[in-house]
XYZ file of C-alpha atoms in Angstrom:
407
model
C -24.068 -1.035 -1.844
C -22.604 -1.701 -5.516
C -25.584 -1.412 -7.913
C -24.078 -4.478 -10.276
C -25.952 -7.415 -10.945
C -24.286 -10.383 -8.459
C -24.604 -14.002 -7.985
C -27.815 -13.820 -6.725
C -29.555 -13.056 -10.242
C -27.184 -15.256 -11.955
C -29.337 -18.434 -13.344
C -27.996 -22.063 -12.965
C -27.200 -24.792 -15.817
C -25.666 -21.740 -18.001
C -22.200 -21.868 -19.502
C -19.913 -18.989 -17.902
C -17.304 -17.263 -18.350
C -15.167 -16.442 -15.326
C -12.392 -13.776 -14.246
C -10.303 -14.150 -11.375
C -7.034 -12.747 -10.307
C -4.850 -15.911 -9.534
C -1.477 -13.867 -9.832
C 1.266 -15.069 -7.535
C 4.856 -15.118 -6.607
C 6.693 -17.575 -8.575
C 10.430 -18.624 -7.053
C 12.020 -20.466 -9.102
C 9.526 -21.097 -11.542
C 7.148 -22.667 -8.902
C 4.075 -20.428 -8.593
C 3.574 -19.987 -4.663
C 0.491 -20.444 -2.752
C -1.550 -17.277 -1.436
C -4.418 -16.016 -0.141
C -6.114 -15.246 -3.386
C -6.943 -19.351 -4.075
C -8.973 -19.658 -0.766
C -10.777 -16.338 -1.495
C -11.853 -17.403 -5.367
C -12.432 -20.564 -4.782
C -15.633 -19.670 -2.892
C -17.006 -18.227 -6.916
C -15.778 -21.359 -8.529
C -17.256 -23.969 -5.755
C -20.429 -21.713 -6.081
C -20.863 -21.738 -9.899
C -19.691 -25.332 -10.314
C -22.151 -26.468 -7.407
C -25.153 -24.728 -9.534
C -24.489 -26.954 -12.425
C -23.298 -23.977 -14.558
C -20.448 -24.901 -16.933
C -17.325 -22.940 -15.586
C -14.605 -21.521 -17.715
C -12.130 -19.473 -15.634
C -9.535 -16.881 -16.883
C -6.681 -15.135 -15.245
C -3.396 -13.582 -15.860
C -0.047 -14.450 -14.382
C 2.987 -11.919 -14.103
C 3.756 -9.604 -17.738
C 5.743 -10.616 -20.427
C 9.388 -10.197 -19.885
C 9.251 -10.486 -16.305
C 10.453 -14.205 -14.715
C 6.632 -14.396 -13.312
C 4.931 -14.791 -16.491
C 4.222 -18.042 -17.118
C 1.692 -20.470 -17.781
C -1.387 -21.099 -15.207
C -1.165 -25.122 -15.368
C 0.657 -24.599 -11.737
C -2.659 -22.521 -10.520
C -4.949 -25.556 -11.587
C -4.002 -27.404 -9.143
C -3.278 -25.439 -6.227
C -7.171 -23.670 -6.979
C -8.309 -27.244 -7.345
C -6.926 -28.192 -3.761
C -9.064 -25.015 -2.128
C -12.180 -25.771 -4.228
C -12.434 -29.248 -3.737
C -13.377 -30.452 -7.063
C -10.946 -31.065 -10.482
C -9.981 -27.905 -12.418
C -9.138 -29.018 -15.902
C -6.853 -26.522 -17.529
C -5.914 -26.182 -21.317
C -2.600 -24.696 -23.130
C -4.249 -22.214 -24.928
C -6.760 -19.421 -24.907
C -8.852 -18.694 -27.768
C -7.867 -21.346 -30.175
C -8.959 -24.799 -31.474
C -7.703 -26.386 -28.252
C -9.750 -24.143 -26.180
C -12.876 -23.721 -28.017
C -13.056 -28.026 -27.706
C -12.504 -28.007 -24.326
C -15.201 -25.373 -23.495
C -17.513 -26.987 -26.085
C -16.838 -30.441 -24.068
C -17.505 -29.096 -20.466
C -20.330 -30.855 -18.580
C -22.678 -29.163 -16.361
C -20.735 -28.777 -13.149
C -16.874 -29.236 -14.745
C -14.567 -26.421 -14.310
C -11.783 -25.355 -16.918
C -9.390 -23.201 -16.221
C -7.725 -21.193 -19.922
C -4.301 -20.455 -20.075
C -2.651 -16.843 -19.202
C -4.112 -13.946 -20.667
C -1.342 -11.970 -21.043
C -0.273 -14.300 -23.415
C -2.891 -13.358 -25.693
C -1.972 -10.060 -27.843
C -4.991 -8.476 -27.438
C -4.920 -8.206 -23.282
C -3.068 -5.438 -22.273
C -3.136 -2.737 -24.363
C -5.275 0.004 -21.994
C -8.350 1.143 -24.643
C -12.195 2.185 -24.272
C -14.153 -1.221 -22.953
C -15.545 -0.915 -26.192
C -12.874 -0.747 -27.953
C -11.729 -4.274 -26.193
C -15.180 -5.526 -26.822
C -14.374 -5.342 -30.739
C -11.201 -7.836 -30.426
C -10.497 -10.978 -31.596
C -9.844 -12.446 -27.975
C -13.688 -11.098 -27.032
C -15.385 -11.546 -30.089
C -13.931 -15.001 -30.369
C -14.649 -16.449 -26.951
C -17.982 -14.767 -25.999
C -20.677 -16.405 -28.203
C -19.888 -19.728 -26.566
C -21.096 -18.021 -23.200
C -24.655 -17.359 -21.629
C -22.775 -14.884 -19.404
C -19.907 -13.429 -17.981
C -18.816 -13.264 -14.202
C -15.932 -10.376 -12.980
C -14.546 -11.695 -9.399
C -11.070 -10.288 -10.752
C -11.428 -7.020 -8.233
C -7.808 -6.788 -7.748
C -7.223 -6.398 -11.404
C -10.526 -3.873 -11.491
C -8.381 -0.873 -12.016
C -6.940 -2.560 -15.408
C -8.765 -1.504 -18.662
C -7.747 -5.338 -20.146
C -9.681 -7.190 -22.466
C -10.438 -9.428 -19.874
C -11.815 -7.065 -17.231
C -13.923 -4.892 -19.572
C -14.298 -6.286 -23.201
C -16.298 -9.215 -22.246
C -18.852 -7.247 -19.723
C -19.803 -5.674 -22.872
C -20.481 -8.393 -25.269
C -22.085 -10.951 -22.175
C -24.924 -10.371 -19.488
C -22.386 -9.527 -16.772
C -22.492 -10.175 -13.137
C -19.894 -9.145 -10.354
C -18.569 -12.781 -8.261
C -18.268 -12.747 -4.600
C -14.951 -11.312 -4.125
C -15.740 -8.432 -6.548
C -18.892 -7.604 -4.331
C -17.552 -7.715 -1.000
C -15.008 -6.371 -2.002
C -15.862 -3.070 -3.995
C -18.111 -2.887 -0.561
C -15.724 -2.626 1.755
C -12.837 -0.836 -0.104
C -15.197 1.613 -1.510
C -16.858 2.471 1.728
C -13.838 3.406 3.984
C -13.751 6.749 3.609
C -18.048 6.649 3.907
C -17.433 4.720 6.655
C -14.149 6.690 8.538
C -16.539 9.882 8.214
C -19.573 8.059 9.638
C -17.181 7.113 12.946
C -17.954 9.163 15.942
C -14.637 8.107 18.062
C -11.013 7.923 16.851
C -10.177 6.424 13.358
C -6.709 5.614 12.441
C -5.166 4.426 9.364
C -1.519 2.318 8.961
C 0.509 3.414 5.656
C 3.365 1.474 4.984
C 4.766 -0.298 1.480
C 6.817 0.588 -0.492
C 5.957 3.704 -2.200
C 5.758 7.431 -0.568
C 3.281 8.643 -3.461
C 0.554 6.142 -3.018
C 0.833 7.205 0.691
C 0.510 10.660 -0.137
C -2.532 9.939 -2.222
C -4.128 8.347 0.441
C -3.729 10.720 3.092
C -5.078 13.956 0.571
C -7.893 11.912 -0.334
C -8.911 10.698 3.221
C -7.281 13.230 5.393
C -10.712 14.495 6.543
C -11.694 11.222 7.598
C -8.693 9.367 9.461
C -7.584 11.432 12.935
C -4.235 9.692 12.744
C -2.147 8.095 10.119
C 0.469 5.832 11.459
C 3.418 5.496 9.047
C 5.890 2.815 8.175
C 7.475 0.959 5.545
C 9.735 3.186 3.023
C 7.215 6.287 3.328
C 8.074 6.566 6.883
C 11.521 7.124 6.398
C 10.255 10.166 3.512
C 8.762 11.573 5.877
C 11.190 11.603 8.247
C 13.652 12.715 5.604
C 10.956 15.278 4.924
C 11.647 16.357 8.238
C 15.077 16.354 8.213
C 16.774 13.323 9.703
C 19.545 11.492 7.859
C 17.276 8.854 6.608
C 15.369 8.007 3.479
C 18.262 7.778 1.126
C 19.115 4.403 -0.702
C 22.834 3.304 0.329
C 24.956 -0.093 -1.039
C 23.013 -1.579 -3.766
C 19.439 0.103 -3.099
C 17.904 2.088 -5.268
C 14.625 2.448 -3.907
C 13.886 5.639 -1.968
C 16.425 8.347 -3.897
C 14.752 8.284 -6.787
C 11.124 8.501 -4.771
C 12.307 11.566 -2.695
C 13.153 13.749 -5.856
C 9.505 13.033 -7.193
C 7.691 14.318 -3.537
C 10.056 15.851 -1.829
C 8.148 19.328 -2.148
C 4.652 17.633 -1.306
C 6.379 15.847 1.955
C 7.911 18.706 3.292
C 4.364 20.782 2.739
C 2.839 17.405 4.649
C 4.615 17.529 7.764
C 5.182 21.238 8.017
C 1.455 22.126 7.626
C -0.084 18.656 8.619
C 2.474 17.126 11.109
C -0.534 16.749 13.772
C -2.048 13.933 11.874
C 1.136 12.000 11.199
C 2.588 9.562 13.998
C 6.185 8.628 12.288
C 8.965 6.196 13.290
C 11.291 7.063 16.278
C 13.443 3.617 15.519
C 14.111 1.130 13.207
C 15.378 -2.729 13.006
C 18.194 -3.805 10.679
C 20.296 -6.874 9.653
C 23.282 -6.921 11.712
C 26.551 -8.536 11.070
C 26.050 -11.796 12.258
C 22.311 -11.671 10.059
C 20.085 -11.121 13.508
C 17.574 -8.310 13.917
C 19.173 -5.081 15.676
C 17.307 -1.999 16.301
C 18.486 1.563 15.935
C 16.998 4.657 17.806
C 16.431 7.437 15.293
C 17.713 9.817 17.335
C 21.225 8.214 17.470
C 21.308 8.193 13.383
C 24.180 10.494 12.497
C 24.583 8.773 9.119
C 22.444 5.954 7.126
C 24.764 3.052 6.903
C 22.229 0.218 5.870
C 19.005 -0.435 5.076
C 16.116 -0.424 7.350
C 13.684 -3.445 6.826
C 10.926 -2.624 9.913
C 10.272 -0.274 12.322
C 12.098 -0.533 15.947
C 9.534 -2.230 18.885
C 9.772 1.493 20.470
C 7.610 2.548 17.440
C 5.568 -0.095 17.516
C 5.154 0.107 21.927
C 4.013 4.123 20.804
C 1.258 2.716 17.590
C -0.241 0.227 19.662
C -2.231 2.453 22.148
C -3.460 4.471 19.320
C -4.901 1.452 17.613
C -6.500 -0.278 21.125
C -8.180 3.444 21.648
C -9.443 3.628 17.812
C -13.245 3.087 16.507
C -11.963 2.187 13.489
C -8.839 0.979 11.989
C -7.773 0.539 8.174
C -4.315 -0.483 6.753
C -2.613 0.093 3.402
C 0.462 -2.168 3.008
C 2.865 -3.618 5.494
C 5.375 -1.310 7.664
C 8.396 -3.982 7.586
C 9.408 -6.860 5.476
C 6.961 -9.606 6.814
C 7.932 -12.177 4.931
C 10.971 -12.353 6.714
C 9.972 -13.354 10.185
C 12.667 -11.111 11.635
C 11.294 -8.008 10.440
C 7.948 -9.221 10.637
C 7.662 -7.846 14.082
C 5.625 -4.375 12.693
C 3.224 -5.305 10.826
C 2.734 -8.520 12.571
C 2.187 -6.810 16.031
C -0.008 -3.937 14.526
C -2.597 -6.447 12.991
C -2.989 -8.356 15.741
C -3.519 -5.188 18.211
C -5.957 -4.395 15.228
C -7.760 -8.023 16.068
C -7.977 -8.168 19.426
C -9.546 -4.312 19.728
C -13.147 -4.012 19.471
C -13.359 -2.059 16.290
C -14.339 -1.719 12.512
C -11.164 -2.751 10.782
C -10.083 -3.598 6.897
C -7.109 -5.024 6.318
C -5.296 -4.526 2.847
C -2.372 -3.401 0.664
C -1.413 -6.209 -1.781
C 0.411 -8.998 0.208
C -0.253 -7.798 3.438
C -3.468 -9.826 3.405
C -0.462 -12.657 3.504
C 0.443 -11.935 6.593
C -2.250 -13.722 8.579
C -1.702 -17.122 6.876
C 1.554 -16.655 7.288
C 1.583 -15.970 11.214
C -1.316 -18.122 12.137
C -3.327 -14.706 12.356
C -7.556 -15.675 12.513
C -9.401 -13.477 9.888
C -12.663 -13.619 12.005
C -10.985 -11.047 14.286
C -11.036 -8.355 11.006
C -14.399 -7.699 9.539
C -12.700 -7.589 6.148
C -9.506 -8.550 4.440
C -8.579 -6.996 1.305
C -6.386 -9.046 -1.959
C -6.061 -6.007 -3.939
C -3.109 -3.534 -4.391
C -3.542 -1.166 -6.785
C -7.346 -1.937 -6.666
C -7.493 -1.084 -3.340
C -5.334 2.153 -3.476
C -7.790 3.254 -6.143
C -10.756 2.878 -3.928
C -9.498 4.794 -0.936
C -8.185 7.775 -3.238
C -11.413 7.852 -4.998
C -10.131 6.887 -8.473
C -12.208 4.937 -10.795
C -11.879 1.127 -10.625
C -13.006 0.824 -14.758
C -14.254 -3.428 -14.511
C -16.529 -2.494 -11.751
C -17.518 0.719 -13.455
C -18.570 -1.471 -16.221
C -20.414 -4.217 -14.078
C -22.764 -1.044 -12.427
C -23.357 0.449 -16.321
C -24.664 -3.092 -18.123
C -26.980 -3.523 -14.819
C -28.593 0.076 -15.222
């Protein structure tokens, strides 16, 4: 489908220049495992195994945030799903680089520190513009060619994601294919579905929902809504929920930017919307409880899933669906006690005999998490805001780039 140049007409025995998207949580200044590893590692083993001379970059958190910090953790957890050492080095561009690049041997990986570090990454400007810097210009004549796997980062105009396409003979790795396949064709491929097509909506913000039900609202028969949008909505509607209380400061602030386009939605749309009719909370003594909507007079806590009436009424729609997609969880999954959602939706999503893509950011997590088998899914999406950008129709600028150098 993607007209960029891929693996396939990449030559062997060449030294290249990789970018993948290793960014993780970090607790406690221990970068966590996730699913991203496994899926890169299938590039890396690749290149490596062709006796090219692997350099890898990637990014970790932004500065000021606790998550930025160096990528000598990521070494060796990628090293663990690839099979073979991953030799990283402190630095980027510099001396210290440059010698370890200059010393790889045909088959050696090297992973570069973060690239966020370096002050020519993030500013967003022109690929050409990035192609001009000192991080580019420095770096690229020690490469026969570049390789973008980074699709989760695709929607980022870095130097790292476009710059380097510009200055190298550029070639999209195997996450970045499959994909900018999948994520790309959804709506192609909701249109092209003769029998019911349904879409879950859940995370953590009510305007990337919004987005994706304008831009795909022709395609998807129902929309089944969770997560912090579903209680919008339902605030949309008028029910005394969708307001932060205590310490929360998440869904006030969210409701004063769409109100006016939610309460357009479900007065003039309402018929493709199935919303939450209960929800699951922390009780006193820290257990899940569940709460009816209907016996809501006032919001006294926050709700962290939707209630297993909801999910008994989403179910059936997803078992009698063609085709399912999902964008973001509808509960907080990594706590098993409000997993119940979005854990329950997938696997009705796996065990029905349809076309299904998984994806929103960590959601992907949830099937290592809860033993979940991706063979029932034909394809599980890593990106976030990648992702969103595909099935809205905006522009994801490193792929952009990939299709332009191959034409």
């Amino acid at each position: 489908m993607a007209a960029f140049n891929t693996l396939d007409d990449l030559a062997d025995g060449q030294r290249v220049l990789v970018r993948v998207d290793l960014n993780s949580p970090v607790e406690d200044g221990v970068v966590q495992d996730n699913h991203r590893f496994d899926r890169y590692a299938e590039t890396v083993r690749e290149l490596a195994d062709r006796d090219n001379k692997v350099v890898l970059m990637a990014h970790q958190g932004r500065p000021g945030r606790d998550d930025f910090v160096s990528l000598d953790q990521h070494a060796e957890i990628l090293e663990e799903y690839v099979g073979k050492p991953i030799n990283f080095v402190d630095d980027i561009y510099g001396d210290d680089a440059i010698d370890a690049i200059e010393g790889l041997e045909a088959g050696e990986i090297l992973l570069l520190n973060n690239t966020r570090m370096a002050d020519d990454e993030l500013p967003e400007k022109a690929p050409e513009e990035h192609a001009k810097s000192d991080f580019v210009q420095t770096l690229s004549p020690y490469f026969d060619a570049f390789v973008n796997d980074a699709y989760s980062a695709a929607h980022r105009a870095h130097a790292s994601t476009v710059g380097f396409a510009l200055e190298l003979p550029a070639y999209a790795g195997r996450v970045m294919e499959a994909e900018y396949e999948y994520n790309t064709g959804v709506a192609e491929r909701a249109r092209e579905t003769e029998g019911q097509v349904t879409m879950v909506l859940g995370g953590n913000k009510s305007e990337d929902v919004i987005s994706v039900v304008n831009n795909l609202g022709d395609a998807i028969d129902t929309f089944l809504i969770g997560g912090l949008p579903g209680e919008l909505f339902l605030r949309a509607e008028g029910y005394p929920v969708g307001m932060d209380v205590g310490d929360m400061d998440l869904l006030d602030g969210q409701w004063d930017e769409t109100k006016d386009t939610l309460e357009d939605l479900v007065a003039n749309r309402r018929d493709e919307f199935e919303l939450p009719t209960d929800f699951a909370y922390e009780d006193d003594d820290g257990e899940r409880a569940e709460i009816a909507l209907e016996d809501i007079d006032e919001k006294e806590t926050g709700y962290l899933d939707i209630g297993h009436d909801t999910i008994e009424s989403y179910v059936p729609i997803i078992e009698e669906s063609e085709a399912v997609f999902v964008k973001g969880a509808v509960g907080v999954f990594e706590d098993e006690r409000f997993a119940d959602g979005t854990v329950e939706l997938i696997e009705a999503i796996g065990r029905t005999d349809c076309f299904s893509v998984v994806g929103g950011g960590d959601t992907a997590r949830t099937l290592s998490m809860y033993g979940l088998s991706e063979d029932n899914y034909d394809h599980i999406s890593i990106a976030g805001g990648a992702y969103l950008n595909a099935l809205t129709g905006q522009e994801l600028e490193a792929a952009e780039v990939l299709i332009e150098q191959a034409n």
